[in-house]
Coordinates of C-alpha atoms in Angstrom, one line a residue:
Chain A
M482 CA 25.3 4.5 -105.8
T483 CA 26.4 7.6 -107.7
G484 CA 28.7 7.8 -110.7
A485 CA 30.4 4.5 -111.5
D486 CA 28.4 1.5 -112.6
P487 CA 27.7 -1.0 -109.9
P488 CA 29.4 -4.4 -110.4
A489 CA 27.2 -6.9 -112.3
R490 CA 24.9 -9.1 -110.2
E491 CA 26.1 -12.6 -109.7
V492 CA 24.5 -15.9 -108.7
V493 CA 25.2 -16.5 -105.0
T494 CA 27.2 -19.7 -104.6
S495 CA 29.0 -21.5 -101.9
S496 CA 32.6 -20.4 -101.4
P497 CA 35.1 -22.0 -103.9
R498 CA 36.7 -25.2 -102.6
P499 CA 39.7 -27.0 -103.9
L500 CA 39.0 -30.3 -105.8
D501 CA 41.9 -32.3 -104.5
G502 CA 40.4 -32.8 -101.0
T503 CA 42.9 -30.6 -99.1
A504 CA 41.6 -28.0 -96.7
A505 CA 40.3 -24.9 -98.3
W506 CA 42.0 -22.6 -95.8
P507 CA 45.6 -23.2 -94.8
A508 CA 45.6 -22.2 -91.2
S509 CA 49.2 -21.1 -90.3
D510 CA 51.4 -22.3 -93.1
D511 CA 53.0 -18.9 -93.3
L512 CA 54.3 -19.2 -89.7
Y513 CA 55.4 -22.8 -89.9
S514 CA 57.4 -21.9 -93.0
R515 CA 59.6 -19.8 -90.9
G516 CA 61.0 -22.9 -89.2
E517 CA 61.8 -23.1 -85.6
A518 CA 61.6 -19.3 -84.9
G519 CA 58.0 -19.3 -86.3
E520 CA 57.1 -22.2 -84.1
V521 CA 58.4 -20.5 -81.0
L522 CA 56.7 -17.3 -81.9
L523 CA 53.4 -19.1 -82.4
R524 CA 53.7 -21.0 -79.2
S525 CA 54.3 -17.8 -77.2
L526 CA 51.3 -16.2 -78.9
L527 CA 49.1 -19.1 -78.0
R528 CA 50.3 -19.1 -74.4
A529 CA 49.7 -15.4 -74.1
Q530 CA 46.2 -15.7 -75.6
L531 CA 45.4 -18.6 -73.3
G532 CA 46.6 -16.5 -70.3
V533 CA 44.4 -13.5 -71.3
T534 CA 41.4 -15.8 -71.8
A535 CA 41.8 -17.5 -68.5
S536 CA 42.3 -14.2 -66.7
V537 CA 38.9 -13.1 -67.9
L538 CA 36.9 -16.3 -67.6
V539 CA 38.0 -17.3 -64.1
P540 CA 37.0 -14.0 -62.5
A541 CA 33.7 -14.1 -64.4
V542 CA 32.9 -17.6 -63.1
I543 CA 33.8 -16.5 -59.6
V544 CA 31.7 -13.4 -59.8
I545 CA 28.7 -15.2 -61.1
G546 CA 29.0 -18.4 -59.1
M547 CA 29.3 -16.9 -55.7
Y548 CA 25.9 -15.4 -55.3
P549 CA 23.8 -18.6 -55.7
L550 CA 26.1 -20.3 -53.3
L551 CA 25.8 -17.6 -50.7
A552 CA 22.0 -17.4 -51.1
A553 CA 21.7 -21.2 -50.7
A554 CA 24.1 -21.3 -47.7
V555 CA 22.9 -18.2 -45.9
P556 CA 19.1 -17.8 -45.9
S557 CA 19.3 -14.2 -44.8
V558 CA 21.2 -13.4 -48.1
A559 CA 18.4 -14.9 -50.1
A560 CA 15.8 -12.9 -48.2
A561 CA 17.7 -9.6 -48.0
T562 CA 16.2 -6.4 -49.4
V563 CA 17.7 -3.0 -50.3
G564 CA 15.0 -0.6 -49.2
P565 CA 11.8 -1.9 -50.7
V566 CA 13.6 -3.8 -53.5
P567 CA 14.7 -7.5 -53.1
L568 CA 18.4 -7.9 -53.2
S569 CA 18.0 -10.6 -55.9
L570 CA 16.5 -8.0 -58.2
V571 CA 19.3 -5.5 -57.5
V572 CA 22.0 -8.1 -58.1
L573 CA 20.5 -10.1 -61.0
G574 CA 18.8 -7.1 -62.6
G575 CA 21.8 -4.8 -62.6
G576 CA 24.7 -5.4 -60.1
L577 CA 26.3 -8.3 -61.9
Y578 CA 26.5 -6.6 -65.3
P579 CA 29.1 -3.8 -64.7
P580 CA 31.8 -6.2 -63.6
L581 CA 31.1 -8.5 -66.6
V582 CA 31.1 -5.6 -69.1
A583 CA 34.3 -4.3 -67.5
L584 CA 35.9 -7.7 -67.9
G585 CA 34.9 -7.7 -71.6
G586 CA 36.5 -4.3 -72.2
W587 CA 39.6 -5.2 -70.3
Y588 CA 39.9 -8.4 -72.4
V589 CA 39.7 -6.5 -75.7
R590 CA 42.5 -4.1 -74.7
R591 CA 44.7 -6.9 -73.5
A592 CA 44.1 -9.1 -76.5
E593 CA 45.0 -6.3 -78.9
R594 CA 48.2 -5.6 -77.0
V595 CA 49.2 -9.3 -77.2
E596 CA 48.6 -9.2 -80.9
A597 CA 50.6 -6.0 -81.4
R598 CA 53.5 -7.5 -79.5
F599 CA 53.3 -10.6 -81.8
A600 CA 53.1 -8.7 -85.0
E601 CA 56.2 -6.6 -84.3
P602 CA 58.9 -9.2 -84.8
I603 CA 57.1 -10.6 -87.8
A604 CA 56.8 -7.3 -89.5
D605 CA 60.6 -6.8 -89.1
R606 CA 61.5 -9.7 -91.4
Chain B
M567 CA -8.1 2.5 -80.7
I568 CA -5.6 -0.1 -79.3
H569 CA -6.1 -2.1 -82.5
S570 CA -5.4 0.8 -84.8
L571 CA -2.3 1.8 -82.8
A572 CA -1.0 -1.7 -82.8
L573 CA -1.7 -2.0 -86.5
A574 CA 0.1 1.2 -87.2
A575 CA 3.1 0.1 -85.2
I576 CA 3.2 -3.3 -86.9
V577 CA 2.9 -1.8 -90.4
A578 CA 5.5 0.8 -89.6
L579 CA 8.0 -1.8 -88.5
G580 CA 7.2 -4.1 -91.4
V581 CA 7.7 -1.2 -93.9
A582 CA 10.9 -0.2 -92.2
T583 CA 12.1 -3.8 -92.4
L584 CA 11.3 -4.0 -96.1
F585 CA 12.9 -0.6 -96.7
V586 CA 16.2 -1.6 -95.2
G587 CA 15.9 -4.9 -96.9
G588 CA 15.6 -3.1 -100.2
R589 CA 18.6 -1.0 -99.3
G590 CA 20.6 -4.2 -98.8
L591 CA 19.3 -5.4 -102.2
R592 CA 20.9 -2.4 -104.0
I593 CA 24.2 -3.1 -102.4
A594 CA 24.3 -6.9 -102.5
R595 CA 26.0 -8.0 -105.8
T596 CA 28.4 -10.8 -105.1
S597 CA 28.5 -13.9 -102.9
A598 CA 30.5 -12.0 -100.3
D599 CA 27.9 -9.2 -100.2
F600 CA 25.1 -11.7 -99.8
L601 CA 26.6 -14.1 -97.3
V602 CA 28.8 -11.9 -95.1
A603 CA 27.7 -8.3 -96.0
T604 CA 31.0 -7.7 -97.8
R605 CA 32.7 -8.2 -94.4
A606 CA 32.5 -4.5 -93.8
V607 CA 29.9 -4.2 -91.0
P608 CA 31.3 -1.7 -88.4
P609 CA 31.4 -3.0 -84.8
L610 CA 28.6 -0.8 -83.5
L611 CA 26.1 -1.8 -86.2
N612 CA 27.0 -5.4 -85.8
A613 CA 26.7 -5.2 -82.1
S614 CA 23.3 -3.7 -82.4
A615 CA 22.3 -6.5 -84.8
I616 CA 23.5 -9.2 -82.4
S617 CA 21.8 -7.6 -79.5
G618 CA 18.7 -7.5 -81.6
E619 CA 18.9 -11.3 -81.8
Y620 CA 19.6 -11.5 -78.1
L621 CA 16.7 -9.3 -77.3
S622 CA 14.3 -11.6 -79.1
A623 CA 10.8 -12.6 -78.0
A624 CA 12.4 -15.3 -75.9
S625 CA 14.2 -12.8 -73.7
F626 CA 12.1 -9.8 -74.2
L627 CA 8.9 -11.5 -73.1
G628 CA 9.9 -14.9 -71.9
I629 CA 12.3 -14.0 -69.1
A630 CA 10.0 -11.3 -67.9
S631 CA 7.1 -13.7 -67.7
L632 CA 9.2 -16.4 -66.1
A633 CA 10.4 -14.0 -63.5
M634 CA 6.8 -13.1 -62.8
S635 CA 5.4 -16.6 -62.5
E636 CA 8.4 -18.5 -61.1
G637 CA 10.3 -15.9 -59.2
L638 CA 13.2 -13.6 -59.6
G639 CA 15.6 -16.6 -60.0
A640 CA 14.5 -16.6 -63.7
L641 CA 16.7 -13.6 -64.2
W642 CA 19.7 -16.0 -64.2
Y643 CA 18.8 -16.8 -67.8
A644 CA 19.6 -13.2 -68.7
V645 CA 22.7 -13.1 -66.6
G646 CA 24.0 -16.4 -67.9
Y647 CA 23.3 -15.5 -71.5
L648 CA 25.2 -12.2 -71.1
A649 CA 28.1 -14.1 -69.5
G650 CA 28.0 -16.4 -72.5
Y651 CA 29.0 -13.5 -74.6
L652 CA 32.1 -13.2 -72.5
V653 CA 32.9 -16.8 -73.4
L654 CA 32.2 -15.9 -77.0
L655 CA 34.4 -12.9 -76.8
A656 CA 37.3 -14.7 -75.1
V657 CA 37.2 -17.9 -77.1
V658 CA 35.5 -17.6 -80.4
A659 CA 35.1 -14.1 -81.9
A660 CA 38.5 -13.1 -83.2
P661 CA 39.8 -16.6 -84.4
L662 CA 36.5 -17.3 -86.2
R663 CA 36.7 -14.0 -88.2
R664 CA 40.4 -14.4 -89.0
F665 CA 39.8 -17.8 -90.5
G666 CA 38.1 -16.3 -93.5
A667 CA 35.4 -18.9 -94.1
Y668 CA 31.8 -17.9 -94.9
T669 CA 29.9 -20.2 -92.6
I670 CA 30.4 -22.4 -89.5
P671 CA 30.5 -25.7 -91.5
D672 CA 33.2 -24.1 -93.7
F673 CA 35.1 -23.2 -90.6
A674 CA 34.7 -26.7 -89.0
E675 CA 35.9 -28.4 -92.3
G676 CA 38.8 -26.1 -92.8
R677 CA 40.1 -26.0 -89.3
L678 CA 39.9 -29.7 -88.6
D679 CA 40.3 -30.8 -92.2
S680 CA 37.2 -33.1 -92.3
P681 CA 34.6 -32.9 -95.0
R682 CA 32.4 -35.2 -92.9
L683 CA 32.4 -32.6 -90.1
R684 CA 31.1 -30.1 -92.6
T685 CA 28.1 -32.3 -93.2
V686 CA 27.5 -32.8 -89.5
G687 CA 27.9 -29.1 -88.9
T688 CA 25.5 -28.2 -91.7
G689 CA 22.9 -30.6 -90.2
L690 CA 23.3 -29.1 -86.7
V691 CA 23.0 -25.5 -88.0
V692 CA 19.8 -26.5 -89.8
V693 CA 18.3 -28.2 -86.7
I694 CA 19.2 -25.3 -84.4
C695 CA 17.9 -22.6 -86.7
G696 CA 14.8 -24.7 -87.3
F697 CA 14.0 -24.9 -83.6
Y698 CA 14.9 -21.2 -83.3
A699 CA 12.5 -20.2 -86.1
L700 CA 9.6 -22.3 -84.9
P701 CA 8.9 -20.3 -81.7
Q702 CA 9.6 -17.0 -83.6
L703 CA 6.9 -17.8 -86.1
T704 CA 4.6 -19.0 -83.3
G705 CA 5.2 -15.7 -81.5
A706 CA 4.5 -13.8 -84.7
G707 CA 1.1 -15.6 -85.0
I708 CA 0.2 -15.0 -81.4
T709 CA 1.3 -11.4 -81.4
L710 CA -0.9 -10.4 -84.3
Q711 CA -3.7 -12.5 -82.8
D712 CA -3.3 -10.7 -79.6
A713 CA -2.8 -7.2 -81.0
L714 CA -5.2 -7.2 -83.9
G715 CA -7.5 -10.2 -83.4
T716 CA -6.5 -11.8 -86.7
P717 CA -6.4 -15.6 -87.1
Y718 CA -3.2 -17.3 -86.0
W719 CA -2.0 -18.2 -89.5
V720 CA -2.2 -14.6 -90.7
G721 CA 0.6 -13.5 -88.3
V722 CA 2.8 -16.5 -89.2
T723 CA 2.4 -15.9 -93.0
V724 CA 2.6 -12.1 -93.1
L725 CA 5.4 -11.5 -90.7
G726 CA 7.3 -14.6 -91.8
G727 CA 6.8 -13.4 -95.4
I728 CA 8.2 -9.9 -94.7
V729 CA 11.3 -11.3 -93.0
T730 CA 11.9 -13.9 -95.6
A731 CA 11.6 -11.3 -98.4
A732 CA 14.0 -9.0 -96.7
I733 CA 16.6 -11.7 -96.2
A734 CA 16.3 -13.4 -99.5
S735 CA 16.6 -10.1 -101.4
G736 CA 19.5 -8.5 -99.7
G737 CA 21.1 -11.2 -97.7
M738 CA 23.3 -10.5 -94.7
K739 CA 23.4 -6.8 -95.3
S740 CA 19.6 -6.5 -95.1
I741 CA 19.2 -8.6 -92.1
T742 CA 22.0 -6.8 -90.2
L743 CA 20.3 -3.5 -90.8
A744 CA 16.9 -4.9 -89.9
Q745 CA 18.1 -6.5 -86.7
A746 CA 20.0 -3.3 -85.7
L747 CA 16.9 -1.3 -86.3
R748 CA 14.7 -3.6 -84.3
Y749 CA 17.2 -3.6 -81.4
W750 CA 16.9 0.1 -81.0
V751 CA 13.1 0.0 -81.3
K752 CA 13.0 -2.6 -78.6
V753 CA 15.5 -0.8 -76.3
V754 CA 13.4 2.4 -76.6
A755 CA 10.2 0.4 -75.8
L756 CA 11.8 -1.2 -72.7
A757 CA 13.3 2.1 -71.6
V758 CA 10.0 3.9 -71.8
T759 CA 8.3 1.1 -69.7
A760 CA 11.1 1.2 -67.2
L761 CA 10.9 5.0 -66.8
V762 CA 7.2 4.9 -66.4
L763 CA 7.5 2.3 -63.7
L764 CA 10.2 4.3 -61.9
A765 CA 8.1 7.4 -62.1
I766 CA 5.1 5.7 -60.4
L767 CA 7.1 3.5 -58.0
R768 CA 5.9 5.5 -55.0
H769 CA 2.2 5.2 -56.0
P770 CA 0.4 3.4 -53.1
D771 CA -1.6 1.2 -55.5
L772 CA 1.6 -0.5 -56.7
G773 CA 1.9 -2.2 -53.3
S774 CA 5.1 -3.6 -52.0
L775 CA 7.6 -5.1 -54.4
R776 CA 7.9 -7.9 -52.0
P777 CA 4.5 -8.7 -50.5
A778 CA 4.4 -10.7 -47.3
G779 CA 1.9 -13.3 -48.4
V780 CA 0.6 -14.6 -51.7
S781 CA -1.0 -12.3 -54.3
R782 CA -4.5 -11.0 -53.5
F783 CA -7.1 -9.2 -55.5
T784 CA -7.7 -6.0 -53.7
H785 CA -11.1 -5.4 -55.4
P786 CA -13.4 -7.3 -57.8
T787 CA -11.3 -8.3 -60.8
V788 CA -12.2 -9.6 -64.2
V789 CA -10.0 -12.4 -65.5
D790 CA -10.0 -13.7 -69.1
V791 CA -8.8 -17.3 -69.4
P792 CA -7.7 -17.7 -73.1
G793 CA -7.1 -21.4 -73.0
R794 CA -8.4 -24.4 -71.0
E795 CA -6.9 -24.1 -67.5
V796 CA -7.2 -25.8 -64.1
L797 CA -7.4 -23.1 -61.5
V798 CA -6.9 -23.7 -57.8
L799 CA -8.9 -21.6 -55.3
A800 CA -7.4 -21.2 -51.8
R801 CA -10.9 -20.6 -50.4
P802 CA -14.5 -20.7 -51.6
A803 CA -15.6 -17.7 -53.6
R804 CA -18.8 -16.4 -55.3
V805 CA -17.7 -15.4 -58.8
A806 CA -19.5 -14.0 -61.9
V807 CA -18.9 -16.3 -64.8
A808 CA -19.4 -16.0 -68.6
G809 CA -18.2 -19.3 -70.1
V810 CA -17.5 -22.9 -69.2
V811 CA -16.6 -23.9 -65.6
D812 CA -16.2 -27.5 -64.5
G813 CA -17.7 -28.6 -67.8
V814 CA -20.9 -26.6 -67.5
R815 CA -21.6 -23.5 -69.6
R816 CA -22.7 -20.8 -67.2
H817 CA -23.7 -17.2 -67.3
G818 CA -24.2 -15.5 -64.0
T819 CA -23.1 -15.9 -60.4
V820 CA -21.6 -19.2 -59.3
A821 CA -20.4 -20.4 -55.9
L822 CA -17.0 -22.1 -56.3
S823 CA -15.7 -24.3 -53.6
A824 CA -12.0 -24.2 -52.6
G825 CA -9.9 -26.5 -54.7
R826 CA -9.5 -27.3 -58.4
H827 CA -11.8 -26.0 -61.1
L828 CA -11.5 -26.7 -64.8
V829 CA -12.1 -23.5 -66.8
G830 CA -12.9 -23.6 -70.5
A831 CA -11.1 -21.6 -73.1
G832 CA -12.4 -18.0 -73.6
T833 CA -14.1 -17.9 -70.2
R834 CA -14.4 -14.6 -68.4
I835 CA -14.6 -14.7 -64.6
R836 CA -15.0 -11.8 -62.1
F837 CA -13.4 -12.7 -58.8
P838 CA -14.2 -11.0 -55.5
P839 CA -11.3 -9.5 -53.4
G840 CA -9.2 -12.3 -51.9
P841 CA -6.4 -14.6 -52.8
V842 CA -5.6 -14.9 -56.5
P843 CA -6.3 -18.4 -57.8
H844 CA -3.3 -20.0 -59.3
P845 CA -2.9 -22.5 -62.2
A846 CA -2.7 -26.1 -61.0
G847 CA 0.9 -27.4 -61.1
R848 CA 2.3 -23.9 -60.5
P849 CA 2.1 -23.2 -56.8
A850 CA 1.3 -19.7 -55.6
L851 CA 4.5 -18.0 -54.4
D852 CA 4.6 -15.7 -51.4
G853 CA 6.9 -12.6 -51.5
G854 CA 9.9 -14.4 -49.9
A855 CA 9.8 -17.4 -52.3
W856 CA 9.2 -15.2 -55.3
S857 CA 12.2 -12.9 -54.6
S858 CA 14.6 -15.7 -53.8
P859 CA 17.6 -15.6 -56.3
L860 CA 17.6 -19.3 -56.9
V861 CA 16.0 -20.9 -59.9
R862 CA 12.6 -22.5 -59.6
I863 CA 11.7 -25.0 -62.2
G864 CA 8.0 -24.8 -63.0
G865 CA 7.6 -22.6 -59.9
R866 CA 8.8 -25.5 -57.6
S867 CA 12.0 -25.3 -55.5
I868 CA 13.6 -28.7 -56.3
H869 CA 17.4 -28.8 -55.7
P870 CA 17.4 -25.0 -56.2
L871 CA 21.2 -24.7 -56.1
A872 CA 21.7 -27.4 -58.8
A873 CA 18.9 -25.9 -60.9
T874 CA 20.6 -22.4 -60.7
Y875 CA 24.0 -23.7 -61.6
G876 CA 22.4 -25.8 -64.4
V877 CA 20.8 -22.7 -65.9
I878 CA 24.0 -20.7 -65.6
L879 CA 26.1 -23.4 -67.2
A880 CA 23.7 -24.0 -70.0
T881 CA 23.4 -20.3 -70.9
F882 CA 27.1 -19.6 -70.3
L883 CA 28.1 -22.3 -72.8
G884 CA 25.0 -22.1 -74.9
A885 CA 25.6 -18.6 -76.3
I886 CA 28.6 -19.9 -78.2
G887 CA 26.5 -22.5 -79.9
L888 CA 24.1 -20.2 -81.7
P889 CA 24.8 -20.2 -85.4
H890 CA 22.9 -17.0 -86.1
I891 CA 25.1 -15.2 -83.6
F892 CA 28.2 -16.9 -84.8
V893 CA 27.8 -16.0 -88.4
R894 CA 27.7 -12.3 -87.6
F895 CA 31.3 -12.4 -86.7
Y896 CA 32.1 -13.2 -90.4
T897 CA 30.6 -9.8 -91.3
N898 CA 33.2 -7.9 -89.3
R899 CA 36.1 -6.3 -91.0
D900 CA 38.8 -8.2 -89.0
G901 CA 39.4 -10.1 -85.8
A902 CA 39.9 -7.0 -83.8
S903 CA 36.6 -5.5 -84.9
A904 CA 34.9 -8.8 -84.2
R905 CA 36.2 -8.6 -80.7
R906 CA 35.1 -5.0 -80.3
T907 CA 31.7 -6.0 -81.6
T908 CA 31.3 -8.6 -78.8
A909 CA 32.4 -6.2 -76.2
L910 CA 29.8 -3.7 -77.4
V911 CA 27.2 -6.4 -77.5
R912 CA 27.7 -6.9 -73.8
S913 CA 27.2 -3.2 -73.2
C914 CA 24.0 -3.2 -75.3
C915 CA 22.7 -6.3 -73.7
R916 CA 23.5 -4.9 -70.3
C917 CA 21.5 -1.7 -70.9
S918 CA 18.6 -3.6 -72.3
T919 CA 18.6 -6.2 -69.4
C920 CA 18.7 -3.4 -66.9
C921 CA 15.6 -1.9 -68.5
R922 CA 14.0 -5.3 -68.6
G923 CA 15.0 -6.0 -65.0
S924 CA 13.0 -3.0 -63.9
S925 CA 10.1 -3.4 -66.4
P926 CA 6.8 -4.1 -64.9
S927 CA 6.4 -7.8 -65.3
S928 CA 9.7 -8.7 -63.8
A929 CA 9.8 -6.1 -61.1
G930 CA 7.1 -7.6 -59.0
W931 CA 4.1 -6.2 -60.9
R932 CA 2.0 -9.0 -59.5
P933 CA -1.8 -9.2 -59.4
P934 CA -2.5 -6.9 -56.5
A935 CA -0.2 -4.3 -58.1
C936 CA -2.2 -4.6 -61.4
T937 CA -5.4 -3.5 -59.8
S938 CA -6.5 0.0 -59.6
R939 CA -9.5 1.7 -58.0
A940 CA -10.5 3.3 -61.3
G941 CA -12.3 0.2 -62.5
P942 CA -12.2 -3.5 -63.0
T943 CA -8.9 -4.8 -64.2
Q944 CA -8.5 -7.6 -66.6
W945 CA -6.1 -10.4 -66.1
C946 CA -5.6 -13.7 -67.8
W947 CA -3.7 -16.9 -67.4
S948 CA -1.9 -18.8 -70.0
S949 CA -2.8 -22.3 -70.9
P950 CA 0.5 -24.1 -71.1
G951 CA 1.4 -25.1 -74.6
L952 CA -1.2 -22.8 -76.2
R953 CA 0.6 -19.5 -75.9
P954 CA 3.7 -18.1 -74.2
P955 CA 2.9 -17.0 -70.6
A956 CA 4.3 -13.6 -71.2
L957 CA 1.6 -12.6 -73.7
A958 CA -1.2 -14.1 -71.7
E959 CA -0.1 -12.9 -68.3
T960 CA 0.3 -9.3 -69.3
C961 CA -2.1 -7.4 -67.2
S962 CA -4.0 -5.0 -69.4
Q963 CA -6.5 -2.4 -68.4
R964 CA -9.1 -1.9 -71.0

């Protein structure tokens, strides 16, 4: 807050909305206006994004879902200990987190790559 | 001493909250400043703020106390919630931010082109936030009650007032800074506890992390019962009582038979060495039952696999339904930084959950471990509905 005057305070209002009842935010007009090529591009982007999402969520569900199933089916898994510490504390208190965090980081990298690939042909035009 | 320390800590945090709130006030000028912090919150700051929400009283104290009273299966709440952020990351974060709306109802209306949906969405947000604020305010009242001995309404009014003032003056910017600050305070608090526990892990008084039988008092132990409670004794015991037991006010030694006893609020009982009495309706767990990784509902093992998957599913999908988490993605600069925020949240949550996992109340710091030869140890049970178990079941040595 040095030098230039700060902008005047204004009354906080809801975001401006059109009066004719149309949606305030055109979602993908820009792409559709490119005709068939835009549609193909959009569909390939959606498919790529769905693929990335599934490739993260499915392993996550498997990683998380296996342990209760094992513990219920094999009583020795439920009762196992690692040294003096119960296995359940090791798994639920720490062991499950690294794979989940790694999946998250991997998703971010892949999603950004998919977007970059999508942005290239559009930027060309 | 404890009171003045607690007071100093609470005042320091309150002043810090107001200070960052005031900082937000200087910056906030336009609607975009107020509602979405000018959409310029960097990922790390935003991730800290979201993790501050995640690490709320519910998870900070609630999961730890559930793990203590109902077994380690309660840690699934933490795991499921964290996994919920993966769903948030993969499905919601970037598209939501790219859309450019200010709020969830705006998004619902714009995306599906339905003004009615906007109304429904607004109603849902108000309901969810209301139910979310209720326990927070209750917690504020109880925390001050516990830490300073003030009446219940003081905590609700004072802490509620501070937070309301900070948000109303500076909007999203203030609350983002305040939440981020609180996240780091809480992480440090948990880390210190965890480190202390690790340092004394080999101390013989800590006992086993997984005792063979039910919890036992190893020496005479004083228990404060804050609310009316039915306690179940496994075997007869001669106890020293100050307060109401079975409807009679007593002061002195009483022989209690095995079985159920109604204990009045504010009663203090000194138990001899032996099995720890447990609240009626919540069975005493032995080490094996306590350390089972399956969820027990109310301490009972009923369809444990279904209960576990139920908790996982609810928390997995529930995380994407939290409006106060949702709205934070609007404060990111763009979709990519919204995504990076979520990925960072998961690291933040992970490090805090690890600390929590190894913090005393969830790491098997059960009654025998609480005791020490140095002197009588105080212990208290919660009365369901009166106060959260975590606060009441904390073992404190005074």
